[in-house]
DNA sequence: GACGTAGCAA
DNA sequence: CTTGTTGCTACGTC
């Protein structure tokens, strides 16, 4: 390799370069290889019980830790490498306990059926310590489960990461934030940091010193045996002790032993996030815990789970992480859709028994949360206030629940008088617990605003998929807290808590005429539309709908593209819902889908991703999707996980992705699936649907039909623009004042009817128009430049 | 209450 | 040169 190229290669990929060097240029590589493959030598190594195989030297860089296997390695389920990467064998007899342990201390990377991968990170270890594991305990258990002795670097990493964790806390007292520790030197160390020192509110004073509250025991509501988590069951009362009992208990303790001391200093409210972030950056992360048992200043909320409400074991597990030392710890709980996130939130609320704030993404889930609270707990309806655009009431007593949306809390502009008043009420009080629903959708900037407005002792984040396509997810760690629990989807579906799902990707060839058009240079949008409207895909969709309707399934078809949605639905004579569908129409369609035996298929646009809840659906077909969004994929799958029929004998839900072969869709599809594959879902690839050609009523079966469809598709985009142009020209002055948004809606409503009437001649006319229109737009300084759109050449 | 608008998110 | 397209909420007006 010439030096220049080699340097370049080294820049590109250091490791690879080195391996290549070793493999290709070294003279003794050949000897090594020969030696490695020599059966006698191999046998020797095997007898020596070393984790070495014929090719291992090739991976030197990635696999430095090649310690000897322990003699009983077969009974130990873990491989732990040098860099904190852990592989867990799910077929091990002690898989369950090993997994329980790993979830606490490491970040799950992928959990496919036989092999699960985890990584030790500072965050995951922080979470472990804050949940109550000691550094020694982590090392001991890892050592016990590992097939080899642990590498020194892993030991150092764990020691280093855990030693400083959990030393300092952030607490809310009398509406003020304090940094608290039982070790004054830790606080002094923090105050030596200029950033933290500048956030201090009581700069002139020394450290505050007071008696530490005694740790109590608490039972999680809704569990079969209260006290199941406690070492001494007799000592744990079945229900949370009333304050009076607590005071009595405290007095006894004070008599018996010396009371531990805690030290603290106060910080400015608005600097809370900065302090938390800074502490994390300097390796002394703060934990946030709420000792609600000893909070006698805030009014108790009269709430308990209904007598017959039982929570499931994984919900209990998640909550036990939150309440393990009888305090409410801030953090995030990850459960798949349909696994009962709401109930976890409600149970947590019943544990804390103080004023609760619930934040949701939409007004609809606000209503759902309210209903769930009434369903599972004995909360009085008047104690739940709903704060949305149409309802701005407050609770009458000293404590209560407010359910609201993120936008309601965070939007600062244009606040109406009523909502300003409610906001003041919210800002002026201390909240026991803040429940953040669908916490993954909340970008950090927005959540910061939330923490300014709502002073809460503890925060509980709930989500199904703790992932975003951007890197904003990291911030949740310091805005809310560490991940407390993450459920395994496969395990839950095996136990029938969520539906079993068969996933398949259906590869559809492009028809020659469509592919020829696709290959021509044109806009990205046009290409996307061509691959969505591919007649073979259409046929596959028709076939699958028919097949599953015969089986008695209820089917949802998703399309992000409204044009395609409308085309598909109309051609197949199915109902469809998209953003433009009126509220009453939506309800009518959903009602029919749920109860009318003749309506078994509905077509949904992106609307179905968030705002609709359809427990009847058992089969899901995706005909187009947005780029490589893993979250969307997971969320859509989640739509059928809560299938009502999931406990029927042998029941299976189905999830199909229709993909046009040899187009960009192939790439996006694999990207989108990454998350589900890691959750253990196997995707089958279907390239041929048996019996498809034999169907007599197959759509677009003649070349003539396909050509007509192609024409339609080719005109579609232009038609959109054309409509816009006409609208703009005819009502130019009117729309100029109302903004581009009105035009958009107008276009969406009007395209469908006129599409087939358009001819090529009119299309040409459009180009002429659009040029002049373009100038006009430029003059007006408008952003929408249609000529540019039209003449845009794809990147490739 | 229907409609339009702005702003935001993916 | 990021860049869409669709959807939702909250609010103001008629």
PDB file of N, CA and C in Angstrom, chain A residues 423-496:
ATOM      1  N   UNK A 423     -51.882  28.374  35.166  1.00  0.00           N
ATOM      2  CA  UNK A 423     -50.426  28.240  35.181  1.00  0.00           C
ATOM      3  C   UNK A 423     -49.841  28.785  36.478  1.00  0.00           C
ATOM      4  N   UNK A 424     -50.390  29.884  36.918  1.00  0.00           N
ATOM      5  CA  UNK A 424     -49.892  30.475  38.154  1.00  0.00           C
ATOM      6  C   UNK A 424     -50.128  29.500  39.319  1.00  0.00           C
ATOM      7  N   UNK A 425     -51.311  28.928  39.316  1.00  0.00           N
ATOM      8  CA  UNK A 425     -51.645  27.937  40.343  1.00  0.00           C
ATOM      9  C   UNK A 425     -50.641  26.782  40.309  1.00  0.00           C
ATOM     10  N   UNK A 426     -50.336  26.334  39.101  1.00  0.00           N
ATOM     11  CA  UNK A 426     -49.403  25.199  38.953  1.00  0.00           C
ATOM     12  C   UNK A 426     -47.997  25.589  39.402  1.00  0.00           C
ATOM     13  N   UNK A 427     -47.597  26.786  39.019  1.00  0.00           N
ATOM     14  CA  UNK A 427     -46.228  27.217  39.331  1.00  0.00           C
ATOM     15  C   UNK A 427     -46.027  27.492  40.818  1.00  0.00           C
ATOM     16  N   UNK A 428     -47.106  27.893  41.463  1.00  0.00           N
ATOM     17  CA  UNK A 428     -46.954  28.302  42.858  1.00  0.00           C
ATOM     18  C   UNK A 428     -46.957  27.158  43.854  1.00  0.00           C
ATOM     19  N   UNK A 429     -47.257  25.956  43.394  1.00  0.00           N
ATOM     20  CA  UNK A 429     -47.311  24.892  44.402  1.00  0.00           C
ATOM     21  C   UNK A 429     -46.259  23.825  44.166  1.00  0.00           C
ATOM     22  N   UNK A 430     -46.090  23.041  45.203  1.00  0.00           N
ATOM     23  CA  UNK A 430     -45.155  21.919  45.121  1.00  0.00           C
ATOM     24  C   UNK A 430     -45.916  20.677  44.701  1.00  0.00           C
ATOM     25  N   UNK A 431     -45.335  19.977  43.758  1.00  0.00           N
ATOM     26  CA  UNK A 431     -45.991  18.758  43.295  1.00  0.00           C
ATOM     27  C   UNK A 431     -45.224  17.558  43.827  1.00  0.00           C
ATOM     28  N   UNK A 432     -45.980  16.550  44.233  1.00  0.00           N
ATOM     29  CA  UNK A 432     -45.328  15.357  44.761  1.00  0.00           C
ATOM     30  C   UNK A 432     -44.670  14.566  43.657  1.00  0.00           C
ATOM     31  N   UNK A 433     -45.420  14.384  42.603  1.00  0.00           N
ATOM     32  CA  UNK A 433     -44.921  13.550  41.517  1.00  0.00           C
ATOM     33  C   UNK A 433     -45.346  14.132  40.185  1.00  0.00           C
ATOM     34  N   UNK A 434     -44.408  14.170  39.265  1.00  0.00           N
ATOM     35  CA  UNK A 434     -44.721  14.585  37.897  1.00  0.00           C
ATOM     36  C   UNK A 434     -44.621  13.359  37.017  1.00  0.00           C
ATOM     37  N   UNK A 435     -45.719  12.986  36.395  1.00  0.00           N
ATOM     38  CA  UNK A 435     -45.692  11.836  35.488  1.00  0.00           C
ATOM     39  C   UNK A 435     -45.614  12.360  34.060  1.00  0.00           C
ATOM     40  N   UNK A 436     -44.563  11.998  33.373  1.00  0.00           N
ATOM     41  CA  UNK A 436     -44.374  12.449  31.996  1.00  0.00           C
ATOM     42  C   UNK A 436     -44.650  11.286  31.055  1.00  0.00           C
ATOM     43  N   UNK A 437     -45.800  11.324  30.419  1.00  0.00           N
ATOM     44  CA  UNK A 437     -46.209  10.246  29.516  1.00  0.00           C
ATOM     45  C   UNK A 437     -45.499  10.408  28.172  1.00  0.00           C
ATOM     46  N   UNK A 438     -45.219   9.305  27.513  1.00  0.00           N
ATOM     47  CA  UNK A 438     -44.564   9.324  26.187  1.00  0.00           C
ATOM     48  C   UNK A 438     -43.355  10.253  26.208  1.00  0.00           C
ATOM     49  N   UNK A 439     -42.503  10.023  27.174  1.00  0.00           N
ATOM     50  CA  UNK A 439     -41.466  10.999  27.458  1.00  0.00           C
ATOM     51  C   UNK A 439     -40.456  11.127  26.313  1.00  0.00           C
ATOM     52  N   UNK A 440     -40.403  10.128  25.438  1.00  0.00           N
ATOM     53  CA  UNK A 440     -39.443  10.166  24.336  1.00  0.00           C
ATOM     54  C   UNK A 440     -39.760  11.264  23.316  1.00  0.00           C
ATOM     55  N   UNK A 441     -41.021  11.680  23.260  1.00  0.00           N
ATOM     56  CA  UNK A 441     -41.366  12.691  22.255  1.00  0.00           C
ATOM     57  C   UNK A 441     -40.997  14.091  22.713  1.00  0.00           C
ATOM     58  N   UNK A 442     -40.688  14.214  23.988  1.00  0.00           N
ATOM     59  CA  UNK A 442     -40.440  15.546  24.506  1.00  0.00           C
ATOM     60  C   UNK A 442     -38.996  15.940  24.279  1.00  0.00           C
ATOM     61  N   UNK A 443     -38.755  16.885  23.432  1.00  0.00           N
ATOM     62  CA  UNK A 443     -37.377  17.304  23.235  1.00  0.00           C
ATOM     63  C   UNK A 443     -36.888  18.042  24.479  1.00  0.00           C
ATOM     64  N   UNK A 444     -35.600  17.990  24.663  1.00  0.00           N
ATOM     65  CA  UNK A 444     -35.008  18.518  25.878  1.00  0.00           C
ATOM     66  C   UNK A 444     -35.406  19.976  26.133  1.00  0.00           C
ATOM     67  N   UNK A 445     -35.352  20.796  25.096  1.00  0.00           N
ATOM     68  CA  UNK A 445     -35.619  22.214  25.277  1.00  0.00           C
ATOM     69  C   UNK A 445     -37.000  22.424  25.885  1.00  0.00           C
ATOM     70  N   UNK A 446     -37.944  21.633  25.414  1.00  0.00           N
ATOM     71  CA  UNK A 446     -39.302  21.775  25.890  1.00  0.00           C
ATOM     72  C   UNK A 446     -39.406  21.310  27.345  1.00  0.00           C
ATOM     73  N   UNK A 447     -38.733  20.210  27.642  1.00  0.00           N
ATOM     74  CA  UNK A 447     -38.861  19.674  28.990  1.00  0.00           C
ATOM     75  C   UNK A 447     -38.197  20.588  30.010  1.00  0.00           C
ATOM     76  N   UNK A 448     -37.188  21.313  29.583  1.00  0.00           N
ATOM     77  CA  UNK A 448     -36.567  22.277  30.484  1.00  0.00           C
ATOM     78  C   UNK A 448     -37.597  23.297  30.942  1.00  0.00           C
ATOM     79  N   UNK A 449     -38.389  23.736  29.987  1.00  0.00           N
ATOM     80  CA  UNK A 449     -39.446  24.680  30.336  1.00  0.00           C
ATOM     81  C   UNK A 449     -40.386  24.064  31.353  1.00  0.00           C
ATOM     82  N   UNK A 450     -40.674  22.786  31.157  1.00  0.00           N
ATOM     83  CA  UNK A 450     -41.565  22.096  32.095  1.00  0.00           C
ATOM     84  C   UNK A 450     -40.991  22.157  33.497  1.00  0.00           C
ATOM     85  N   UNK A 451     -39.676  21.894  33.607  1.00  0.00           N
ATOM     86  CA  UNK A 451     -39.096  21.870  34.945  1.00  0.00           C
ATOM     87  C   UNK A 451     -39.025  23.264  35.571  1.00  0.00           C
ATOM     88  N   UNK A 452     -39.045  24.312  34.743  1.00  0.00           N
ATOM     89  CA  UNK A 452     -39.114  25.649  35.332  1.00  0.00           C
ATOM     90  C   UNK A 452     -40.495  25.892  35.939  1.00  0.00           C
ATOM     91  N   UNK A 453     -41.508  25.401  35.239  1.00  0.00           N
ATOM     92  CA  UNK A 453     -42.871  25.722  35.654  1.00  0.00           C
ATOM     93  C   UNK A 453     -43.371  24.828  36.773  1.00  0.00           C
ATOM     94  N   UNK A 454     -42.915  23.596  36.780  1.00  0.00           N
ATOM     95  CA  UNK A 454     -43.476  22.650  37.736  1.00  0.00           C
ATOM     96  C   UNK A 454     -42.413  22.223  38.727  1.00  0.00           C
ATOM     97  N   UNK A 455     -42.613  22.561  39.964  1.00  0.00           N
ATOM     98  CA  UNK A 455     -41.673  22.133  41.002  1.00  0.00           C
ATOM     99  C   UNK A 455     -42.176  20.821  41.562  1.00  0.00           C
ATOM    100  N   UNK A 456     -41.519  19.759  41.170  1.00  0.00           N
ATOM    101  CA  UNK A 456     -42.000  18.460  41.642  1.00  0.00           C
ATOM    102  C   UNK A 456     -40.884  17.762  42.398  1.00  0.00           C
ATOM    103  N   UNK A 457     -41.289  17.017  43.390  1.00  0.00           N
ATOM    104  CA  UNK A 457     -40.308  16.298  44.207  1.00  0.00           C
ATOM    105  C   UNK A 457     -39.723  15.124  43.439  1.00  0.00           C
ATOM    106  N   UNK A 458     -40.549  14.508  42.626  1.00  0.00           N
ATOM    107  CA  UNK A 458     -40.066  13.355  41.868  1.00  0.00           C
ATOM    108  C   UNK A 458     -40.673  13.388  40.481  1.00  0.00           C
ATOM    109  N   UNK A 459     -39.991  12.776  39.563  1.00  0.00           N
ATOM    110  CA  UNK A 459     -40.485  12.729  38.188  1.00  0.00           C
ATOM    111  C   UNK A 459     -40.446  11.303  37.697  1.00  0.00           C
ATOM    112  N   UNK A 460     -41.518  10.898  37.064  1.00  0.00           N
ATOM    113  CA  UNK A 460     -41.554   9.553  36.490  1.00  0.00           C
ATOM    114  C   UNK A 460     -41.804   9.682  35.000  1.00  0.00           C
ATOM    115  N   UNK A 461     -40.868   9.239  34.204  1.00  0.00           N
ATOM    116  CA  UNK A 461     -41.041   9.261  32.756  1.00  0.00           C
ATOM    117  C   UNK A 461     -41.521   7.899  32.283  1.00  0.00           C
ATOM    118  N   UNK A 462     -42.519   7.887  31.409  1.00  0.00           N
ATOM    119  CA  UNK A 462     -43.024   6.629  30.866  1.00  0.00           C
ATOM    120  C   UNK A 462     -42.855   6.648  29.350  1.00  0.00           C
ATOM    121  N   UNK A 463     -42.409   5.546  28.813  1.00  0.00           N
ATOM    122  CA  UNK A 463     -42.271   5.475  27.353  1.00  0.00           C
ATOM    123  C   UNK A 463     -42.212   4.025  26.903  1.00  0.00           C
ATOM    124  N   UNK A 464     -42.505   3.829  25.615  1.00  0.00           N
ATOM    125  CA  UNK A 464     -42.406   2.483  25.052  1.00  0.00           C
ATOM    126  C   UNK A 464     -41.074   2.324  24.339  1.00  0.00           C
ATOM    127  N   UNK A 465     -40.617   3.393  23.762  1.00  0.00           N
ATOM    128  CA  UNK A 465     -39.403   3.308  22.962  1.00  0.00           C
ATOM    129  C   UNK A 465     -38.508   4.460  23.327  1.00  0.00           C
ATOM    130  N   UNK A 466     -37.483   4.165  24.061  1.00  0.00           N
ATOM    131  CA  UNK A 466     -36.595   5.231  24.511  1.00  0.00           C
ATOM    132  C   UNK A 466     -35.586   5.532  23.422  1.00  0.00           C
ATOM    133  N   UNK A 467     -36.084   5.859  22.236  1.00  0.00           N
ATOM    134  CA  UNK A 467     -35.150   6.209  21.178  1.00  0.00           C
ATOM    135  C   UNK A 467     -35.715   7.279  20.273  1.00  0.00           C
ATOM    136  N   UNK A 468     -34.823   8.085  19.789  1.00  0.00           N
ATOM    137  CA  UNK A 468     -35.160   9.115  18.827  1.00  0.00           C
ATOM    138  C   UNK A 468     -34.119   9.059  17.724  1.00  0.00           C
ATOM    139  N   UNK A 469     -34.453   9.631  16.591  1.00  0.00           N
ATOM    140  CA  UNK A 469     -33.485   9.608  15.496  1.00  0.00           C
ATOM    141  C   UNK A 469     -32.396  10.659  15.714  1.00  0.00           C
ATOM    142  N   UNK A 470     -32.676  11.643  16.551  1.00  0.00           N
ATOM    143  CA  UNK A 470     -31.635  12.610  16.875  1.00  0.00           C
ATOM    144  C   UNK A 470     -31.010  12.225  18.221  1.00  0.00           C
ATOM    145  N   UNK A 471     -30.112  13.069  18.719  1.00  0.00           N
ATOM    146  CA  UNK A 471     -29.396  12.678  19.937  1.00  0.00           C
ATOM    147  C   UNK A 471     -29.969  13.343  21.182  1.00  0.00           C
ATOM    148  N   UNK A 472     -31.191  13.808  21.071  1.00  0.00           N
ATOM    149  CA  UNK A 472     -31.756  14.546  22.205  1.00  0.00           C
ATOM    150  C   UNK A 472     -32.173  13.640  23.360  1.00  0.00           C
ATOM    151  N   UNK A 473     -32.144  12.347  23.121  1.00  0.00           N
ATOM    152  CA  UNK A 473     -32.614  11.422  24.149  1.00  0.00           C
ATOM    153  C   UNK A 473     -31.692  11.426  25.363  1.00  0.00           C
ATOM    154  N   UNK A 474     -30.434  11.669  25.137  1.00  0.00           N
ATOM    155  CA  UNK A 474     -29.457  11.677  26.225  1.00  0.00           C
ATOM    156  C   UNK A 474     -29.851  12.647  27.336  1.00  0.00           C
ATOM    157  N   UNK A 475     -30.394  13.782  26.912  1.00  0.00           N
ATOM    158  CA  UNK A 475     -30.696  14.827  27.884  1.00  0.00           C
ATOM    159  C   UNK A 475     -31.726  14.395  28.911  1.00  0.00           C
ATOM    160  N   UNK A 476     -32.557  13.447  28.549  1.00  0.00           N
ATOM    161  CA  UNK A 476     -33.577  12.995  29.489  1.00  0.00           C
ATOM    162  C   UNK A 476     -32.944  12.443  30.750  1.00  0.00           C
ATOM    163  N   UNK A 477     -31.727  11.952  30.630  1.00  0.00           N
ATOM    164  CA  UNK A 477     -31.042  11.404  31.784  1.00  0.00           C
ATOM    165  C   UNK A 477     -30.898  12.418  32.909  1.00  0.00           C
ATOM    166  N   UNK A 478     -30.589  13.640  32.564  1.00  0.00           N
ATOM    167  CA  UNK A 478     -30.470  14.597  33.661  1.00  0.00           C
ATOM    168  C   UNK A 478     -31.729  15.420  33.872  1.00  0.00           C
ATOM    169  N   UNK A 479     -32.606  15.448  32.870  1.00  0.00           N
ATOM    170  CA  UNK A 479     -33.838  16.202  33.066  1.00  0.00           C
ATOM    171  C   UNK A 479     -34.835  15.425  33.909  1.00  0.00           C
ATOM    172  N   UNK A 480     -34.862  14.124  33.755  1.00  0.00           N
ATOM    173  CA  UNK A 480     -35.796  13.306  34.529  1.00  0.00           C
ATOM    174  C   UNK A 480     -35.046  12.410  35.491  1.00  0.00           C
ATOM    175  N   UNK A 481     -34.184  11.590  34.956  1.00  0.00           N
ATOM    176  CA  UNK A 481     -33.439  10.682  35.819  1.00  0.00           C
ATOM    177  C   UNK A 481     -33.022   9.462  35.036  1.00  0.00           C
ATOM    178  N   UNK A 482     -32.381   8.525  35.682  1.00  0.00           N
ATOM    179  CA  UNK A 482     -31.901   7.351  34.976  1.00  0.00           C
ATOM    180  C   UNK A 482     -33.051   6.410  34.605  1.00  0.00           C
ATOM    181  N   UNK A 483     -32.772   5.547  33.695  1.00  0.00           N
ATOM    182  CA  UNK A 483     -33.772   4.536  33.338  1.00  0.00           C
ATOM    183  C   UNK A 483     -33.866   3.536  34.480  1.00  0.00           C
ATOM    184  N   UNK A 484     -35.045   3.386  35.016  1.00  0.00           N
ATOM    185  CA  UNK A 484     -35.206   2.515  36.181  1.00  0.00           C
ATOM    186  C   UNK A 484     -35.496   1.079  35.765  1.00  0.00           C
ATOM    187  N   UNK A 485     -36.228   0.930  34.691  1.00  0.00           N
ATOM    188  CA  UNK A 485     -36.634  -0.423  34.297  1.00  0.00           C
ATOM    189  C   UNK A 485     -36.962  -0.450  32.811  1.00  0.00           C
ATOM    190  N   UNK A 486     -36.583  -1.526  32.179  1.00  0.00           N
ATOM    191  CA  UNK A 486     -36.960  -1.710  30.773  1.00  0.00           C
ATOM    192  C   UNK A 486     -37.422  -3.137  30.583  1.00  0.00           C
ATOM    193  N   UNK A 487     -38.633  -3.284  30.095  1.00  0.00           N
ATOM    194  CA  UNK A 487     -39.187  -4.633  29.931  1.00  0.00           C
ATOM    195  C   UNK A 487     -38.697  -5.264  28.643  1.00  0.00           C
ATOM    196  N   UNK A 488     -38.702  -6.559  28.636  1.00  0.00           N
ATOM    197  CA  UNK A 488     -38.335  -7.317  27.448  1.00  0.00           C
ATOM    198  C   UNK A 488     -39.617  -7.676  26.680  1.00  0.00           C
ATOM    199  N   UNK A 489     -39.705  -7.180  25.461  1.00  0.00           N
ATOM    200  CA  UNK A 489     -40.940  -7.357  24.685  1.00  0.00           C
ATOM    201  C   UNK A 489     -41.262  -8.833  24.477  1.00  0.00           C
ATOM    202  N   UNK A 490     -40.216  -9.592  24.160  1.00  0.00           N
ATOM    203  CA  UNK A 490     -40.429 -11.007  23.856  1.00  0.00           C
ATOM    204  C   UNK A 490     -41.032 -11.725  25.042  1.00  0.00           C
ATOM    205  N   UNK A 491     -40.464 -11.435  26.217  1.00  0.00           N
ATOM    206  CA  UNK A 491     -40.921 -12.102  27.419  1.00  0.00           C
ATOM    207  C   UNK A 491     -42.390 -11.776  27.675  1.00  0.00           C
ATOM    208  N   UNK A 492     -42.738 -10.523  27.523  1.00  0.00           N
ATOM    209  CA  UNK A 492     -44.119 -10.124  27.783  1.00  0.00           C
ATOM    210  C   UNK A 492     -45.075 -10.776  26.794  1.00  0.00           C
ATOM    211  N   UNK A 493     -44.626 -10.938  25.548  1.00  0.00           N
ATOM    212  CA  UNK A 493     -45.549 -11.513  24.578  1.00  0.00           C
ATOM    213  C   UNK A 493     -45.678 -13.016  24.784  1.00  0.00           C
ATOM    214  N   UNK A 494     -44.579 -13.650  25.248  1.00  0.00           N
ATOM    215  CA  UNK A 494     -44.686 -15.077  25.543  1.00  0.00           C
ATOM    216  C   UNK A 494     -45.663 -15.330  26.679  1.00  0.00           C
ATOM    217  N   UNK A 495     -45.696 -14.394  27.615  1.00  0.00           N
ATOM    218  CA  UNK A 495     -46.579 -14.572  28.762  1.00  0.00           C
ATOM    219  C   UNK A 495     -47.983 -14.045  28.512  1.00  0.00           C
ATOM    220  N   UNK A 496     -48.211 -13.562  27.296  1.00  0.00           N
ATOM    221  CA  UNK A 496     -49.562 -13.149  26.942  1.00  0.00           C
ATOM    222  C   UNK A 496     -49.956 -11.766  27.422  1.00  0.00           C
TER     223      UNK A 496
END
